[in-house]
Coordinates of C-alpha atoms in Angstrom, one line a residue:
Chain A
M1 CA -0.4 -0.4 0.1
R2 CA 2.4 2.4 0.9
L3 CA 4.7 1.9 -1.9
I4 CA 1.3 2.4 -4.3
K5 CA 1.1 5.7 -2.6
L6 CA 4.8 6.4 -3.5
R7 CA 4.5 5.4 -7.2
E8 CA 1.0 7.8 -7.0
T9 CA 3.3 10.8 -5.5
W10 CA 6.1 9.9 -8.0
I11 CA 3.5 10.0 -10.9
L12 CA 2.2 13.6 -9.9
F13 CA 5.9 14.8 -9.2
V14 CA 7.3 13.7 -12.7
K15 CA 4.0 15.2 -14.4
E16 CA 4.6 18.3 -12.3
I17 CA 8.5 18.0 -13.2
K18 CA 7.7 17.6 -17.1
D19 CA 5.7 20.2 -17.0
V20 CA 7.7 22.7 -15.8
F21 CA 10.9 21.7 -18.2
Q22 CA 8.1 21.9 -21.1
G23 CA 7.5 25.4 -20.7
P24 CA 9.5 28.4 -21.0
L25 CA 9.1 30.4 -17.9
I26 CA 12.0 28.2 -16.1
Y27 CA 14.9 29.0 -18.8
I28 CA 13.7 31.9 -18.4
L29 CA 13.8 32.7 -15.0
T30 CA 17.3 30.5 -15.0
G31 CA 18.8 32.6 -17.4
T32 CA 17.9 36.0 -15.7
F33 CA 19.0 34.4 -12.5
C34 CA 22.4 33.4 -14.2
L35 CA 23.0 36.6 -16.1
L36 CA 22.3 38.7 -13.0
I37 CA 24.7 36.5 -10.2
G38 CA 27.0 35.9 -12.6
W39 CA 27.5 40.1 -13.0
L40 CA 27.7 40.3 -9.3
F41 CA 30.1 37.5 -8.7
F42 CA 32.3 38.9 -11.3
N43 CA 32.2 42.2 -9.4
Y44 CA 33.1 41.0 -6.0
L45 CA 35.8 38.9 -7.5
L46 CA 37.5 42.0 -9.3
G47 CA 36.8 43.7 -5.8
A48 CA 38.4 41.1 -4.0
G49 CA 41.5 41.8 -6.0
R50 CA 44.6 40.0 -4.0
L51 CA 42.7 38.9 -0.7
T52 CA 43.6 35.6 0.7
S53 CA 41.4 32.6 1.2
L54 CA 40.0 33.4 4.5
N55 CA 39.2 36.8 3.0
M56 CA 37.5 35.5 0.1
T57 CA 34.7 34.1 2.0
S58 CA 33.9 37.8 3.5
A59 CA 34.4 39.2 0.3
V60 CA 32.9 37.0 -2.3
I61 CA 31.0 33.7 -1.0
V62 CA 29.1 35.8 2.0
P63 CA 27.6 38.8 -0.5
I64 CA 27.3 36.2 -3.1
F65 CA 25.2 33.7 -1.3
G66 CA 23.3 36.6 0.1
N67 CA 22.2 38.4 -3.2
M68 CA 21.2 34.6 -4.2
N69 CA 19.3 34.1 -1.5
F70 CA 17.7 37.4 -2.2
M71 CA 17.0 37.3 -5.5
F72 CA 14.8 33.6 -4.7
L73 CA 12.7 35.9 -2.6
F74 CA 11.1 37.7 -6.0
L75 CA 12.0 34.3 -7.8
A76 CA 10.3 31.7 -5.8
P77 CA 6.7 33.2 -5.5
M78 CA 7.3 33.2 -9.4
L79 CA 7.9 29.4 -9.3
T80 CA 4.7 28.4 -6.9
M81 CA 2.5 30.5 -8.2
R82 CA 1.2 27.7 -10.9
L83 CA 1.2 25.1 -8.7
I84 CA -1.8 24.8 -7.0
A85 CA -3.7 28.0 -8.6
G86 CA -3.1 26.9 -11.9
E87 CA -4.6 23.5 -11.3
K88 CA -8.0 25.3 -9.7
K89 CA -8.3 27.9 -13.0
A90 CA -8.0 24.8 -15.3
H91 CA -10.2 22.6 -12.8
T92 CA -7.8 19.8 -13.3
I93 CA -7.5 20.0 -9.1
E94 CA -11.0 18.3 -9.0
L95 CA -9.4 15.2 -11.0
L96 CA -6.5 15.4 -8.3
F97 CA -9.1 15.3 -5.7
I98 CA -11.1 12.3 -6.7
S99 CA -8.4 10.3 -7.4
N100 CA -6.5 8.1 -5.1
L101 CA -4.0 10.9 -4.1
N102 CA -4.7 12.7 -0.2
H103 CA -3.6 16.1 0.3
F104 CA -0.3 15.4 1.6
Q105 CA 0.2 13.8 -1.4
I106 CA -0.4 16.3 -3.5
I107 CA 1.5 18.9 -1.7
V108 CA 4.6 16.7 -1.4
A109 CA 5.1 16.1 -4.9
K110 CA 4.3 19.8 -5.8
F111 CA 6.6 21.1 -3.1
M112 CA 9.4 18.2 -4.3
A113 CA 8.7 19.3 -8.2
S114 CA 9.2 23.3 -7.2
L115 CA 12.7 22.4 -5.3
C116 CA 13.4 20.5 -8.4
M117 CA 13.4 23.5 -10.3
V118 CA 15.3 25.5 -7.6
L119 CA 18.3 23.1 -8.0
F120 CA 18.2 22.9 -11.6
M121 CA 18.5 27.4 -11.0
L122 CA 21.0 26.7 -8.7
L123 CA 23.2 23.8 -10.7
F124 CA 24.5 26.7 -12.7
T125 CA 26.4 28.5 -9.7
V126 CA 28.5 25.5 -9.2
V127 CA 30.6 27.2 -11.5
F128 CA 31.5 29.9 -8.7
P129 CA 33.4 27.5 -6.1
V130 CA 35.3 26.4 -9.6
I131 CA 36.5 29.6 -10.7
L132 CA 37.1 30.2 -6.5
H133 CA 39.4 26.8 -6.6
L134 CA 41.1 27.8 -9.4
S135 CA 42.5 31.0 -7.5
G136 CA 43.4 28.9 -4.7
Y137 CA 40.2 29.2 -2.5
S138 CA 39.5 25.8 -0.4
D139 CA 37.4 26.7 2.1
W140 CA 34.7 24.3 0.8
G141 CA 33.3 23.4 4.1
T142 CA 31.8 27.1 4.1
V143 CA 30.3 26.8 0.6
G144 CA 28.8 23.2 1.6
S145 CA 27.2 25.0 4.4
A146 CA 26.4 28.3 2.6
Y147 CA 24.7 26.2 -0.2
L148 CA 22.7 24.0 2.8
G149 CA 21.6 27.1 4.2
M150 CA 20.4 28.9 1.5
I151 CA 18.7 25.6 0.2
L152 CA 16.6 25.4 3.2
S153 CA 15.9 29.0 3.1
I154 CA 14.3 28.9 -0.4
M155 CA 12.7 26.0 0.9
C156 CA 10.7 28.2 3.3
Y157 CA 10.4 31.0 0.6
L158 CA 8.6 27.7 -1.3
S159 CA 6.6 26.4 1.2
V160 CA 4.9 30.2 1.7
G161 CA 4.8 29.9 -2.2
M162 CA 3.0 26.5 -2.1
F163 CA 0.1 28.0 0.4
T164 CA -0.7 31.3 -1.2
S165 CA -1.2 29.2 -4.5
S166 CA -3.5 27.3 -2.6
L167 CA -6.0 29.9 -1.5
T168 CA -6.8 31.7 -5.3
E169 CA -6.8 30.5 -8.7
N170 CA -5.1 33.6 -9.8
Q171 CA -1.8 33.3 -10.3
I172 CA -0.6 36.7 -9.9
V173 CA -2.5 37.4 -6.8
A174 CA -0.7 34.1 -5.5
A175 CA 2.8 35.3 -6.6
F176 CA 2.0 39.0 -4.9
T177 CA 0.5 37.3 -1.9
S178 CA 3.5 35.4 -1.1
F179 CA 6.0 38.1 -2.1
G180 CA 4.5 40.3 0.4
I181 CA 4.3 37.7 3.2
L182 CA 8.0 36.7 2.7
M183 CA 9.0 40.6 2.7
G184 CA 7.3 40.7 6.0
L185 CA 9.6 38.0 7.3
M186 CA 12.4 39.6 6.1
L187 CA 11.6 43.0 7.4
L188 CA 10.7 41.7 11.0
V189 CA 14.7 41.7 11.6
V190 CA 14.6 45.4 11.2
S191 CA 11.8 45.9 13.6
V192 CA 13.7 44.3 16.4
N193 CA 15.5 47.4 16.8
A194 CA 12.0 49.3 17.3
T195 CA 11.9 47.2 20.4
N196 CA 13.4 47.7 23.8
N197 CA 12.2 44.4 25.2
W198 CA 14.5 41.8 25.2
M199 CA 12.2 39.3 25.1
L200 CA 10.5 40.2 22.3
G201 CA 13.3 41.0 20.6
N202 CA 14.5 37.4 21.0
I203 CA 11.1 36.1 19.6
V204 CA 10.6 38.6 16.7
Q205 CA 14.7 37.8 15.9
Y206 CA 14.2 34.1 16.0
L207 CA 11.0 34.4 13.3
S208 CA 12.8 36.1 10.7
I209 CA 14.5 34.1 8.1
P210 CA 17.8 35.8 7.3
V211 CA 19.0 35.7 10.7
H212 CA 19.0 31.8 10.5
Y213 CA 19.8 31.7 7.1
E214 CA 23.5 34.2 7.7
S215 CA 24.8 31.8 10.4
F216 CA 24.8 28.9 7.4
V217 CA 26.8 31.3 5.2
R218 CA 29.1 32.0 7.9
G219 CA 29.9 28.2 7.6
A220 CA 28.2 27.9 11.2
I221 CA 25.3 24.6 11.3
R222 CA 23.4 24.4 14.1
S223 CA 20.6 22.3 15.4
Y224 CA 18.7 25.8 16.6
D225 CA 18.7 26.6 12.7
F226 CA 17.2 23.3 11.6
V227 CA 14.2 23.3 14.0
Y228 CA 13.5 26.7 12.8
F229 CA 13.7 26.0 9.0
F230 CA 11.8 22.4 9.3
S231 CA 9.1 23.8 11.5
F232 CA 8.8 26.9 9.3
I233 CA 8.5 24.4 6.2
G234 CA 6.2 21.8 7.9
F235 CA 3.8 25.1 9.4
F236 CA 3.2 26.6 5.7
L237 CA 2.7 23.0 4.4
W238 CA 0.4 22.2 7.0
L239 CA -1.7 25.5 6.2
T240 CA -1.7 24.5 2.7
D241 CA -3.1 21.4 3.8
R242 CA -5.9 23.3 5.9
S243 CA -6.3 25.3 2.6
L244 CA -7.2 22.3 0.4
E245 CA -9.1 20.8 3.2
S246 CA -11.2 24.1 3.5
R247 CA -13.3 22.6 0.6
N248 CA -15.0 20.7 2.8
W249 CA -15.8 23.0 5.8
Chain B
M1 CA -26.2 1.8 -6.8
I2 CA -26.5 5.0 -5.6
K3 CA -29.0 5.9 -2.8
I4 CA -29.2 9.6 -1.6
E5 CA -31.6 10.6 1.7
S6 CA -32.2 13.7 2.6
L7 CA -29.2 15.5 1.2
T8 CA -29.2 19.5 1.9
K9 CA -26.2 21.8 1.2
I10 CA -26.5 25.3 2.4
W11 CA -24.0 27.6 1.1
P12 CA -24.2 31.0 2.6
G13 CA -27.5 32.7 1.9
I14 CA -28.4 29.9 -0.3
T15 CA -29.7 26.3 0.1
A16 CA -28.3 25.1 -3.2
L17 CA -30.1 21.4 -2.0
D18 CA -33.4 21.0 0.2
K19 CA -33.6 17.4 1.6
V20 CA -33.1 16.1 -2.4
S21 CA -33.6 11.8 -2.2
F22 CA -33.4 9.4 -5.0
E23 CA -32.1 6.3 -6.3
V24 CA -29.8 5.1 -8.9
R25 CA -30.3 1.7 -10.2
Q26 CA -27.4 -0.6 -10.8
G27 CA -26.8 -0.7 -14.8
S28 CA -29.3 2.1 -16.1
I29 CA -28.8 5.2 -17.6
H30 CA -30.3 8.1 -15.1
G31 CA -31.1 11.3 -16.5
F32 CA -30.7 14.0 -14.1
L33 CA -32.7 16.6 -15.3
G34 CA -33.1 20.2 -14.5
P35 CA -32.5 24.4 -15.5
N36 CA -29.8 26.2 -14.9
G37 CA -28.8 26.4 -10.9
A38 CA -31.2 23.7 -9.8
G39 CA -28.6 21.7 -7.7
K40 CA -27.5 19.1 -10.2
S41 CA -24.0 20.0 -9.9
T42 CA -23.2 20.5 -6.4
T43 CA -25.7 17.4 -6.2
M44 CA -22.9 15.3 -8.2
N45 CA -20.4 17.1 -6.5
I46 CA -21.4 15.6 -2.9
I47 CA -21.9 12.3 -4.9
T48 CA -18.0 11.9 -5.8
G49 CA -17.2 13.5 -2.3
L50 CA -15.8 16.8 -4.1
I51 CA -17.8 18.8 -1.5
P52 CA -19.2 17.8 1.7
P53 CA -23.2 18.1 2.1
T54 CA -24.5 20.1 4.9
S55 CA -26.5 16.9 6.0
G56 CA -28.0 13.9 4.6
R57 CA -25.9 10.7 3.3
V58 CA -24.9 9.5 0.1
F59 CA -24.4 5.6 -0.3
I60 CA -22.7 4.1 -3.5
K61 CA -22.7 0.5 -3.6
N62 CA -23.6 0.5 0.4
H63 CA -20.6 2.9 1.3
D64 CA -21.4 5.9 2.7
V65 CA -19.3 8.7 0.6
C66 CA -18.5 10.9 3.4
K67 CA -17.4 8.2 5.7
E68 CA -15.5 5.4 3.5
R69 CA -14.5 7.7 0.7
K70 CA -11.5 5.5 0.1
S71 CA -13.8 2.1 -0.2
V72 CA -15.6 4.3 -3.2
L73 CA -12.9 6.1 -5.1
G74 CA -12.0 3.3 -7.4
L75 CA -15.6 2.4 -8.2
V76 CA -16.8 6.6 -9.6
G77 CA -15.5 7.9 -12.8
F78 CA -16.3 11.6 -12.7
L79 CA -16.7 14.4 -15.8
P80 CA -17.3 17.9 -14.2
E81 CA -18.8 20.4 -15.8
H82 CA -15.5 22.0 -16.7
A83 CA -13.6 18.9 -18.2
P84 CA -10.2 18.7 -16.1
L85 CA -7.6 18.4 -18.8
Y86 CA -4.0 19.1 -19.0
D87 CA -4.1 21.3 -22.3
N88 CA 0.1 20.7 -22.3
M89 CA -0.3 17.0 -22.1
N90 CA -1.1 14.5 -25.5
V91 CA -3.9 12.2 -25.1
L92 CA -2.0 9.2 -24.4
E93 CA 0.1 10.7 -21.6
Y94 CA -2.8 12.0 -20.0
L95 CA -4.6 9.1 -19.6
K96 CA -2.0 6.9 -18.5
F97 CA -1.4 9.5 -15.4
V98 CA -5.1 9.7 -14.7
A99 CA -5.0 5.5 -14.6
S100 CA -1.8 5.9 -12.6
I101 CA -3.2 8.3 -9.9
N102 CA -6.3 5.9 -9.8
M103 CA -4.8 2.5 -8.7
V104 CA -4.7 0.9 -11.9
P105 CA -1.7 -1.6 -11.5
S106 CA 1.0 -0.8 -13.6
R107 CA 1.2 -3.9 -15.9
E108 CA -3.0 -2.7 -16.4
I109 CA -2.5 0.5 -17.8
K110 CA -1.2 0.3 -21.3
K111 CA -3.9 -2.2 -22.0
N112 CA -6.7 -0.2 -20.2
V113 CA -5.8 2.9 -22.0
D114 CA -5.7 1.3 -25.5
E115 CA -9.1 0.1 -25.2
I116 CA -10.2 3.7 -23.9
I117 CA -8.8 5.3 -27.1
H118 CA -10.3 2.9 -29.3
S119 CA -13.6 2.7 -27.8
C120 CA -13.6 6.6 -27.4
G121 CA -12.4 7.3 -30.9
L122 CA -9.5 8.9 -29.8
L123 CA -7.4 6.6 -32.4
K124 CA -6.5 9.5 -34.5
V125 CA -5.3 12.2 -31.9
F126 CA -3.9 10.3 -29.5
S127 CA -0.4 11.3 -30.1
R128 CA -1.8 15.0 -30.3
T129 CA -1.6 17.6 -27.5
I130 CA -4.8 18.0 -25.9
G131 CA -4.6 21.9 -26.2
N132 CA -4.5 22.0 -30.0
L133 CA -7.7 19.5 -30.1
S134 CA -11.2 20.4 -31.4
K135 CA -14.1 20.9 -28.6
G136 CA -15.5 17.8 -29.4
F137 CA -12.2 15.4 -29.5
R138 CA -11.7 17.5 -26.0
Q139 CA -14.8 16.2 -24.3
R140 CA -14.4 12.8 -26.0
V141 CA -10.4 12.7 -24.1
A142 CA -12.5 13.7 -20.7
L143 CA -14.8 11.3 -20.8
A144 CA -12.0 8.8 -21.7
Q145 CA -10.9 10.0 -18.3
T146 CA -13.6 8.8 -16.7
L147 CA -13.7 5.5 -17.8
V148 CA -9.9 4.6 -18.2
H149 CA -9.9 3.0 -14.4
S150 CA -12.7 0.9 -15.2
P151 CA -15.2 2.5 -13.2
E152 CA -18.5 0.9 -12.0
L153 CA -20.3 4.5 -12.3
V154 CA -19.8 7.0 -14.4
I155 CA -21.0 10.7 -13.4
L156 CA -21.5 12.8 -16.3
D157 CA -22.1 16.6 -15.7
E158 CA -23.3 18.0 -19.0
P159 CA -21.4 15.9 -21.1
T160 CA -22.7 17.8 -24.1
V161 CA -22.5 21.1 -23.8
G162 CA -21.2 23.2 -26.0
L163 CA -20.6 20.6 -28.6
D164 CA -22.0 21.0 -32.6
P165 CA -24.7 18.7 -33.5
N166 CA -22.3 15.8 -34.9
S167 CA -20.1 15.7 -31.6
V168 CA -23.2 15.5 -29.6
I169 CA -24.2 12.3 -31.8
E170 CA -21.3 10.8 -31.2
I171 CA -21.2 11.5 -27.3
R172 CA -24.3 10.1 -27.0
N173 CA -23.6 7.1 -28.8
L174 CA -20.4 6.9 -26.6
I175 CA -22.6 7.3 -23.4
K176 CA -25.1 4.5 -25.0
S177 CA -22.1 2.2 -25.7
L178 CA -21.7 2.2 -21.8
A179 CA -25.1 0.9 -21.1
G180 CA -25.5 -2.8 -19.2
G181 CA -22.2 -2.8 -17.6
R182 CA -21.8 0.3 -16.2
T183 CA -24.1 2.5 -14.2
V184 CA -24.3 6.2 -15.8
L185 CA -26.0 9.2 -14.2
F186 CA -25.5 12.3 -16.7
S187 CA -27.2 15.6 -16.3
S188 CA -28.2 17.5 -18.7
H189 CA -31.1 20.1 -19.7
T190 CA -31.3 18.8 -23.3
L191 CA -34.4 16.8 -22.8
H192 CA -34.5 15.3 -26.4
E193 CA -30.7 13.6 -25.0
V194 CA -32.4 12.3 -22.0
D195 CA -35.6 11.0 -23.7
L196 CA -33.2 9.2 -26.1
L197 CA -30.7 7.9 -23.8
C198 CA -32.1 7.0 -20.0
D199 CA -34.2 4.5 -18.5
D200 CA -34.4 6.5 -15.5
I201 CA -34.8 10.0 -14.7
T202 CA -34.9 12.4 -11.6
I203 CA -36.0 16.0 -12.2
I204 CA -34.8 19.0 -10.0
G205 CA -35.9 22.4 -9.5
N206 CA -34.5 25.0 -7.1
G207 CA -32.8 22.3 -5.1
R208 CA -35.6 20.2 -4.4
I209 CA -36.6 17.0 -6.3
M210 CA -39.9 17.4 -8.3
R211 CA -40.0 13.7 -9.6
S212 CA -37.7 10.7 -9.7
G213 CA -38.5 7.3 -11.3
N214 CA -38.7 5.1 -14.3
K215 CA -39.3 7.8 -17.3
K216 CA -42.3 6.0 -18.8
K217 CA -44.2 6.0 -15.4
I218 CA -43.7 9.4 -15.0
I219 CA -44.8 10.4 -18.8
N220 CA -47.4 8.1 -18.1
D221 CA -48.3 10.1 -14.6
F222 CA -48.5 13.3 -16.6
Q223 CA -50.8 11.8 -19.3
T224 CA -54.2 13.2 -18.4
G225 CA -56.2 11.2 -21.1
Q226 CA -55.4 9.9 -24.9
V227 CA -55.5 12.9 -27.8
V228 CA -56.1 11.6 -31.3
V229 CA -55.5 14.1 -33.8
A230 CA -56.5 13.1 -37.5
D231 CA -56.3 15.6 -40.4
V232 CA -59.5 15.0 -42.9
K233 CA -60.7 16.6 -45.9
K234 CA -64.6 17.0 -44.7
W235 CA -65.5 17.7 -41.3
N236 CA -68.6 19.8 -39.3
D237 CA -70.1 20.3 -36.1
A238 CA -72.4 17.6 -36.7
M239 CA -69.8 15.5 -37.1
A240 CA -68.6 16.3 -34.1
T241 CA -71.7 15.8 -31.8
E242 CA -72.6 12.6 -33.3
V243 CA -68.8 11.2 -32.4
K244 CA -69.7 12.7 -28.9
L245 CA -72.3 11.0 -28.5
N246 CA -71.8 7.6 -29.9
M247 CA -68.0 6.8 -28.6
S248 CA -65.8 7.3 -25.5
V249 CA -64.8 11.2 -26.4
E250 CA -65.3 13.7 -23.8
R251 CA -64.2 16.7 -26.4
V252 CA -64.0 17.3 -30.0
E253 CA -61.6 20.6 -31.1
Y254 CA -61.0 21.1 -35.0
V255 CA -59.3 23.7 -36.9
R256 CA -59.5 24.2 -40.5
K257 CA -55.4 24.3 -42.0
N258 CA -55.3 25.3 -45.9
D259 CA -57.2 22.8 -47.9
H260 CA -58.0 20.5 -44.7
Y261 CA -59.4 20.2 -41.4
V262 CA -57.0 19.2 -38.5
V263 CA -59.4 17.7 -35.1
K264 CA -58.3 16.8 -32.2
F265 CA -60.3 13.9 -30.3
F266 CA -59.7 14.2 -26.3
S267 CA -60.9 10.8 -24.3
G268 CA -60.4 9.7 -20.5
K269 CA -57.4 8.1 -19.2
D270 CA -56.8 4.6 -20.1
V271 CA -59.3 4.6 -22.8
D272 CA -57.8 4.0 -26.2
I273 CA -60.1 5.5 -28.7
R274 CA -57.8 5.0 -31.9
H275 CA -59.7 2.7 -33.4
Q276 CA -63.2 3.9 -33.2
I277 CA -62.1 7.3 -34.3
S278 CA -60.4 6.2 -37.5
K279 CA -63.4 3.5 -38.4
Y280 CA -66.1 6.3 -38.0
L281 CA -64.0 8.6 -39.9
V282 CA -63.8 6.0 -43.1
E283 CA -67.6 5.0 -42.6
C284 CA -68.3 9.0 -42.9
E285 CA -66.1 9.5 -45.9
A286 CA -63.9 12.2 -44.3
D287 CA -61.4 11.3 -46.3
L288 CA -59.2 10.7 -43.7
L289 CA -55.5 12.1 -44.5
S290 CA -53.5 10.7 -41.3
L291 CA -54.2 9.8 -37.6
T292 CA -51.8 10.1 -35.0
E293 CA -51.8 10.0 -31.2
E294 CA -50.1 13.2 -29.3
R295 CA -48.2 12.0 -26.3
P296 CA -47.0 14.6 -23.4
G297 CA -43.3 14.7 -24.6
L298 CA -40.5 15.1 -21.7
E299 CA -40.2 18.6 -22.2
D300 CA -44.2 19.4 -21.3
I301 CA -43.4 17.4 -18.4
F302 CA -39.7 19.4 -17.4
Q303 CA -41.9 22.6 -18.7
K304 CA -45.0 21.7 -16.0
V305 CA -42.6 20.3 -13.4
T306 CA -40.1 23.4 -13.3
V307 CA -42.4 26.2 -13.9
D308 CA -45.7 25.1 -12.8
E309 CA -44.6 23.7 -9.2

């Protein structure tokens, strides 16, 4: 039974992947992303000049990963906007609802497919560490940790995008709502300065995504951040499930 | 096959279904008739488990749709009002996908899909992208997806809406071919179609069931008496009086139409006056041109039930 469930989830996942790679959006987004991030990398590299390996991390790795993460704040909503809203608009969501797939399988298949899109886009950035390696850079632990942190951070964005996509059948509304929520979460850290309450400040800081992401970029992998990321993703995927379930309310 | 008990659905401010109850016999083609907004789609969505009822119960083969959804899933094939098609997929890919997510074992998918492509007349277009198909073929693909997992019950929500006459006939023949092996519940407001296809009918209006049961019986119930229409060359009031006096005729009406008269003979229920009338018209040399019996059609009944009641 479990195998059948896995097979159905896999089938929906494969369908989603085919949908994405047969359309032009992923190539347009990947092209734009690579162009912008490549240009930024080139500039950081020029600025880094004759720096040592240690300084290379703070002069190139930290800002370039920061920029990539920031760009995905805009890209993730575009990648997720059609996931459920598109199905609602085309009335194909009914096909999924009356099939043997349950909400959890639908959500997992679509979430994993959107993660694959992100990994496809990030694949092209592997060229940056290779170029750094040619100039003598060897702090691979930091690079690995930065990639891990960024992927976790982007998974958070995708989970928010999935949720907003489940709220409407209008993809544009889904994308803007997702962007609004993500921007709000980003700016939470700014509001820490507005409070003198130590406890409140810490709570707000904990809720902000960049605070957890930054430690990964600096090479610090803490269980504390994993708990945050996985609870965040789990919470928004649960909200997506509730949103799909709301037709039964 | 389907048993619906006191089904009620209340949307905020609107009672879409008000204690709807009816049954669909196994192996029958059951027409679900009603004007727009009568509650046909809502009922069908509840039967398939897409939306829950506010109250009431639906049983498919004695399984409660709300409580035992898993037991019901494989039994039902559903074509919603808007065909659920992925425009970017080709027909073969789409049918394989639908079969895969509906518990069809991997080794049977190819066989099932091949059979359905043949029976739904999709052989010419199976490799084409759905988005590029004509509306008739799209509807056939949508119908094929309801059958690909060999369900015992097929529910079709207005399957011929928006199709050209040729496509309507093709889809109608396809539905007819499903009879026997499967139970079909299909909604429509095209009465002619229901008249041609169905054994049983249910008429719904304003969320309430107006009539449900055997089509012939419902038509019979609405028949108040026999009406025989004769086209004759000669007719007058004296002949009308004679007919009324000597036969079981309650009323006679006639009008002159071009070079002949159209005479209507009305009798009471359960009396067949055709033989008496034809004999009389021949004997009195009225120059009989034609003689027909006028029966109430489904359209008359539908109008009576949905407007009058």
